[in-house]
Amino acid sequence: MNITRKLGLTLVAAAAVTLYGCGKEEPKKAEAPKAAAPVEETITVKIAHAGPLTGGIAHLGKDNENGVRLAVDEANARKIKLGGKTVKFEMLTEDDQADPKLGPTIAQKFADAKVAGVVGHLNSGVTIPASAVYNQAGIPMISGSATNPKLTEQGFKVVFRTVGRDDQQGPAVAAYIAGELKAKKVAIADDATAYGEGLANEVEKTLKASGVNIVAREKTNDKATDFKAILTKIKGKNPDAIFYGGMDATGGPMIKQARELGIKATFTFGDGACTAEMTKLGGPASEGLICSQPGIPTQMASKSFQDAFKAKYGEVKQYAPFFYDGANLLIAAMQKADSADPAKYLPALASISYEGATGKIEFDAKGDRKGAEMTIFQMKKGIVEPVAIIKDGKTTKLDGAPAAAAPAAPAPAAPAAAPKK
Amino acid sequence: MDIFLQQLVNGLTLGSVYAVVALGYTMVYGIIQLINFAHGEVVMIGAMVAFTVITTISGANTGLPPLAIVLAGVLVAVPACMAVGYTLERVAYRPLRKAPRLAPLITAIGLSIILQHLAMIIWSRNPIPFPQIVTVTPYHFTGNPDGATITNVQVAIIATSILMMAGLLGLVYRTKLGIAMRATSQNQEVAGLMGININNVIALTFVIGAALAAVAGVMVGTYYGIAQYQMGFMLGLKAFSAAVLGGIGNLGGAMLGGLLLGVIEALGAGYVGEITNLCQLASWSDAIAARCATDPNLTLFGSNYQDVFAFMVLIAVLVFRPSGLLGERVSDRA
């Protein structure tokens, strides 16, 4: 459970902690190294990806890997030249099993293999320990999904990310609650995990700053099923909106129990409960809930990326565009510096301004993406649909839902509802 | 007042589930002095089996009324759990009946882990949404449309629990099997000499406890609308505490303990925060008054102490009445 809980920090998807023992997959080793016979005008540059390729969230790790692979294949097709020599990009990929202990081990493996840059990892819990090794080895690393603020607060010059941070998400939801829902009285609850409590605290701070009255601050735990006691207390305070910091496994039953008690307030959640599972776990009560996710909705990634990805690997699951951008950022920085030497292209990466599949990417001094977007979703007929994008505290409403086929939920409708085997 | 009544309803519903599960612990303890830690897992299996049956039937569009589908779930879950209960006793506990008391206790914990993981393999590790086929209708029993409510599911849970408890009491005190069970709990050897088949009586005790657990599992599943392979652990722990609170080995004690624990938990979560709100002391200290001006919810213990509160009551009772509320003072019992 502990591991799962840590995952929650980054993962948008408790729902994704899916089938036991599914998706067994051998981490693909890079193709036979060509470096053995260096021809004068070609050089080989190794770009590494690491993420969970086995276990409960293997499908998300594989999605990321596909994003990186697409970028690398495209770069090879473009026959990029660095220092006058044609570059052959070679992709290394490792399975970190979403295990924090494996993070540094894999990082060391990449350092020994003298990779030019790393795109990964998926989980904050794994990325943070691994980043120390990358920092020591001087290898630039870009994660497309690690949202824990701590990652870029360590002062490592080589660490970047293409998604927003958890502490940008709280203020974004809060801005929506205060600005769009126009709630005057808000009740806040959390599941007492690092993720849930941290997010709820950020929401509380921002709401208070904008003059919203916090009428209740309740706590439960991430294994609870009975929320009636705290909900009854909340009902007595008669709030306009309720924010819950926690995952869908607790958020779903909570919203259901709240409606049974006759609570009419709008429910709002963070990314942990922003999944398609909510409609199953919460039933009809989940209709109309508001939730947020870092980044832009996957269906809003650039058309060229979507088409290329779909042709090769099928639907985008969640973070692939952010990892695709990560790999492209490394390559673009190398081109800008005309070198694949990390020491030489790192300054170029830090000061880059790049138009990626997820929009314009620039990094601040810490390595966080400048003006990272947060998306607000609403549950409509069992599908979480994006309704607004919040960037730098400004809300842009999306008119008309994007193509109906787009599953905004991070996890593909996990087969939790059906008994397996 | 409405809020208090609502918390009371919440607590009584939760408490009657605890009481039914606690009966399983207390019956087994009463007869062989074993704390069957795998009992919570039997509840979980009951919920899971019923889930499978209910989804299969409601997926097949048979047009059966919802109540009949839930009943079918119960009718399959009960024998399944009885089989599990019997197997546990026959395979794991019977060979250890003459062993030191620690051996079966450890075995029980081991079985609990085995059952959890078997369930995880069969039903996946995801929380499973229990199909909501019974429409939940809240009744405003105080007449106030915004006031306290009791739902049809809550009424059904409380009524079923009371019926089952009454049935069990009738079984133990009014039938031949009940006499045999009570005799066995007093002295196994002597009961055996009187012509009672000890093995059968003990096996039946497990089976009856498992049947109650199965119904409890279905109740929890339909009430909360969610089932998970780990759901039995905390529920089992609470029910065990309820049994101890009431006096383990005592049937009436398990029922009283269960209901009390449920009510204490609900009221605790609802009122601990307000009772320990430091802002009540604002007039005593300027420092507190200043903090309260910005944060009126400055409490010492919030609702996260819900479980702590319930267990504190348990400890307090045990300090003053070590044998529980209704338990007899018997020197050789834990």
Short mmCIF file of C-alpha atoms in Angstrom, two decimals, chain B residues 26 29 242-254 256-257 317-318 320-331 333-334:
data_model
loop_
_atom_site.label_atom_id
_atom_site.label_comp_id
_atom_site.label_asym_id
_atom_site.label_seq_id
_atom_site.Cartn_x
_atom_site.Cartn_y
_atom_site.Cartn_z
CA THR B 26 -17.19 -14.04 20.02
CA TYR B 29 -13.72 -17.45 21.11
CA ALA B 242 -16.45 -4.47 19.63
CA ALA B 243 -16.48 -8.07 20.84
CA VAL B 244 -13.85 -7.26 23.46
CA LEU B 245 -15.69 -4.10 24.46
CA GLY B 246 -18.86 -6.07 25.13
CA GLY B 247 -17.03 -8.97 26.75
CA ILE B 248 -15.59 -11.56 24.40
CA GLY B 249 -17.31 -14.91 24.49
CA ASN B 250 -20.63 -13.26 25.37
CA LEU B 251 -23.20 -13.03 22.58
CA GLY B 252 -25.15 -10.11 24.03
CA GLY B 253 -21.86 -8.37 24.71
CA ALA B 254 -20.85 -8.58 21.04
CA LEU B 256 -23.92 -4.23 22.57
CA GLY B 257 -20.23 -3.66 21.87
CA VAL B 317 -13.55 0.26 29.37
CA LEU B 318 -10.90 -2.44 29.61
CA PHE B 320 -12.08 -0.49 34.55
CA ARG B 321 -13.76 -3.69 33.39
CA PRO B 322 -11.07 -6.00 31.97
CA SER B 323 -13.63 -8.61 30.98
CA GLY B 324 -15.68 -6.13 28.95
CA LEU B 325 -19.10 -4.64 29.58
CA LEU B 326 -21.06 -7.87 29.85
CA GLY B 327 -18.22 -10.36 30.24
CA GLU B 328 -17.97 -12.57 33.29
CA ARG B 329 -14.84 -12.52 35.35
CA VAL B 330 -13.15 -15.75 34.38
CA SER B 331 -9.58 -16.00 35.48
CA ARG B 333 -9.71 -16.06 29.79
CA ALA B 334 -7.83 -13.30 28.12
#
